[in-house]
Amino acid sequence: MTTQPTTTEPNPGAPNPAAPATPPFGDVLLELEQLRKSYGSTQILDGVDLSVRRGEFVCIVGPSGSGKTTLLKCMAGLLDPSGGRTVFEGETVTEPPAKLAVVFQDYSRSLLLWMTVAANIGLPLKNKLPKAGRPARIEEVLRAVGLSGKGGLYPWQMSGGMQQRAAIARGLAYQPDVLLMDEPFAAVDAQTRIELEDLVLRVRQDFDTTVIFVTHDIDEAVYLGDRVIILSGAPTKVTRNITVDLPRPRDQRDTKLLPDYARLRAEVFELIQAAQSHASIA
Amino acid sequence: MTTNTTVLDSGAALRPSPPQARRRRHPAATSAGRFVLGAGTVVLALAFWEVLSRTGALPPDAIPPASAVLAEFAAQLFLPAFWASLWATLSVALLGLVLIIVIATPLALLIGLVKPFAESTWFLVEFLKPIPPVALIPLGLLLWGPSPGMKLFLIVLGALWPLLTQLVYGVKEVNGVATDMARSYRLGWWLTTSRLVAPSILPFALTGLRISAAIAIIVAVVTEMIGGATGLGQGIVVAQSAGALTQMYALILAAGLLGLGLNAAFRAAEKPLLFWHPSMREEASR
């Protein structure tokens, strides 16, 4: 944290998590207030503050071993924090909120093997949507993720990339206000990853969803996000909050050729390195 | 470390060619081939038995020739008494299995999900498991006499454990990612149980049930032999004491086939129920 490259952040230098993002975004949708989590005497989260506005795409990056997944589970209401709270649409989260969906890293486990892809997508809709409306919704999201006509397949008849598409489709069909994604592309090959990144950007546009995207991949974070939140090593805090003001729509080739992209990427890289070395010394 | 690797390496170097060569001309590659191989071995064994018995290499008084036993078995198939005793054995075994499912399911859920319950019952379960059900025949006789009740009691005590153990494994194996998925999509109790938990446990349950069924048949026959309740076991003892040895062997054959049939029935049920399971998919693609 000694060498700070200059940034184009609106609030320079200050690790101010509540910093308002660039205008077009709406009201605050999800807010973490001094979120803490410890298992026994091991502290994982050490007072995480974060505020996400409606319509934003926020990427959370941190060195390996920082409590990224723990943080996401606390946000999703899957884990009770030891201190602080998550506020979603004005209410303290004590159980998974109805307008929030999670896409898990491990698609092979989060999709049920004994159901077709269409049935997997339809399962969360059983409590939400009358039976008659389900097929159309399922077909719509399958088309959105490029799996038109593949609803009858079982997950194990598909490639990893297709399975994760199906998992994303399930999230979209649920029509959440916010989609939490936990390192969703960590297990797919590089080419598929590029396709899926653009897919997420596209569906975010089409479905007008807020996305919180946890990743350990710096390029991915800068390429996708409106903002990148950088976590320290455990016990985890937010060390930095960087606005990514790259033009949209993003493009795998052109965006990555921009000097601003390179600069942001370098900045995030250095912060992660600093967090990692700090963590290994501590 | 170095010697270990060398040994492994040379082993690996030796291995590749034989399996490949075998795979090419192995008749078991097709299901018809497998059937011919299996049936051939049975025919050979029967022929061997026939020869040994006819030549007197085996005492023909104690072990009549295979052809005589098979003929007697065929004759038994036309006797209502045979079917009655077969049914007496099978029906109690099946009833026992139903009872075992009813007992094991809640017990496995408690053991798998409630830690204090698992810890407090662990010793009792481990103590009861290795007791041979046959050793409890005197107790069963005292309580119920030579009756189906006694058989049922011993079947449940003897055949409960495989299913219970498998179910406990199954409950613990329901994976965390899927449960998180179920919670985050607010599936609720019923959908989570019926669409996630039950299918996850099913492969374990079917394996456990198949093993329990085999034990149930064994216990049923043994209790009939020793405890004197009606059924195939009693028939075997009666035939032996009457000196009707071909009949005795025919009934033993029937008991064996009963176990085999039950096992085949469970296997057949597994196919459509577990088509999605990696082990089944492997079998299907073979």
CSV table of C-alpha atoms in Angstrom, one decimal, chain A residues 73 77-78 95-98 100-102 104 106 109-110 112-115 123-124 126-127 154 156 170-171 174, chain B residues 173 175-188 191 194-197 199-200 275-278 281:
chain,number,residue,atom,x,y,z
A,73,LYS,CA,-22.9,-16.0,1.5
A,77,GLY,CA,-28.6,-14.5,3.5
A,78,LEU,CA,-27.1,-18.0,3.4
A,95,GLU,CA,-32.7,-15.3,5.3
A,96,PRO,CA,-32.2,-15.4,1.5
A,97,PRO,CA,-34.3,-12.6,0.0
A,98,ALA,CA,-36.9,-13.3,-2.6
A,100,LEU,CA,-32.0,-12.1,-5.0
A,101,ALA,CA,-30.5,-15.0,-6.9
A,102,VAL,CA,-27.1,-16.7,-6.7
A,104,PHE,CA,-22.6,-20.7,-7.8
A,106,ASP,CA,-19.7,-25.2,-8.9
A,109,ARG,CA,-23.3,-29.5,-8.0
A,110,SER,CA,-25.8,-26.6,-8.1
A,112,LEU,CA,-29.6,-31.2,-10.1
A,113,LEU,CA,-28.5,-34.2,-12.2
A,114,TRP,CA,-31.8,-36.0,-12.1
A,115,MET,CA,-33.7,-33.1,-13.8
A,123,LEU,CA,-37.8,-25.6,-10.0
A,124,PRO,CA,-37.4,-22.2,-8.3
A,126,LYS,CA,-42.8,-23.5,-8.7
A,127,ASN,CA,-43.3,-21.2,-5.7
A,154,TYR,CA,-29.7,-33.3,-18.7
A,156,TRP,CA,-24.5,-34.2,-17.6
A,170,ARG,CA,-32.0,-20.4,-13.8
A,171,GLY,CA,-31.0,-17.2,-12.0
A,174,TYR,CA,-36.1,-16.1,-11.1
B,173,GLU,CA,-23.7,-36.7,1.2
B,175,ASN,CA,-24.2,-31.7,-1.1
B,176,GLY,CA,-23.7,-28.2,0.4
B,177,VAL,CA,-23.8,-26.3,-2.9
B,178,ALA,CA,-27.2,-27.8,-3.8
B,179,THR,CA,-28.6,-27.1,-0.3
B,180,ASP,CA,-27.4,-23.5,-0.6
B,181,MET,CA,-29.0,-23.4,-4.0
B,182,ALA,CA,-32.3,-24.6,-2.5
B,183,ARG,CA,-32.2,-22.1,0.2
B,184,SER,CA,-31.2,-19.1,-2.0
B,185,TYR,CA,-34.1,-19.9,-4.4
B,186,ARG,CA,-36.4,-20.3,-1.4
B,187,LEU,CA,-37.5,-23.8,-2.5
B,188,GLY,CA,-39.1,-24.4,0.9
B,191,LEU,CA,-39.5,-29.0,-2.8
B,194,SER,CA,-38.7,-34.1,-2.7
B,195,ARG,CA,-36.5,-32.7,-5.5
B,196,LEU,CA,-33.1,-32.5,-3.8
B,197,VAL,CA,-32.8,-34.6,-0.6
B,199,PRO,CA,-33.1,-38.1,-5.1
B,200,SER,CA,-29.6,-37.5,-3.5
B,275,PHE,CA,-30.3,-43.2,-15.0
B,276,TRP,CA,-28.6,-39.9,-14.1
B,277,HIS,CA,-26.1,-41.4,-11.7
B,278,PRO,CA,-22.4,-41.4,-12.9
B,281,ARG,CA,-24.2,-43.7,-17.1
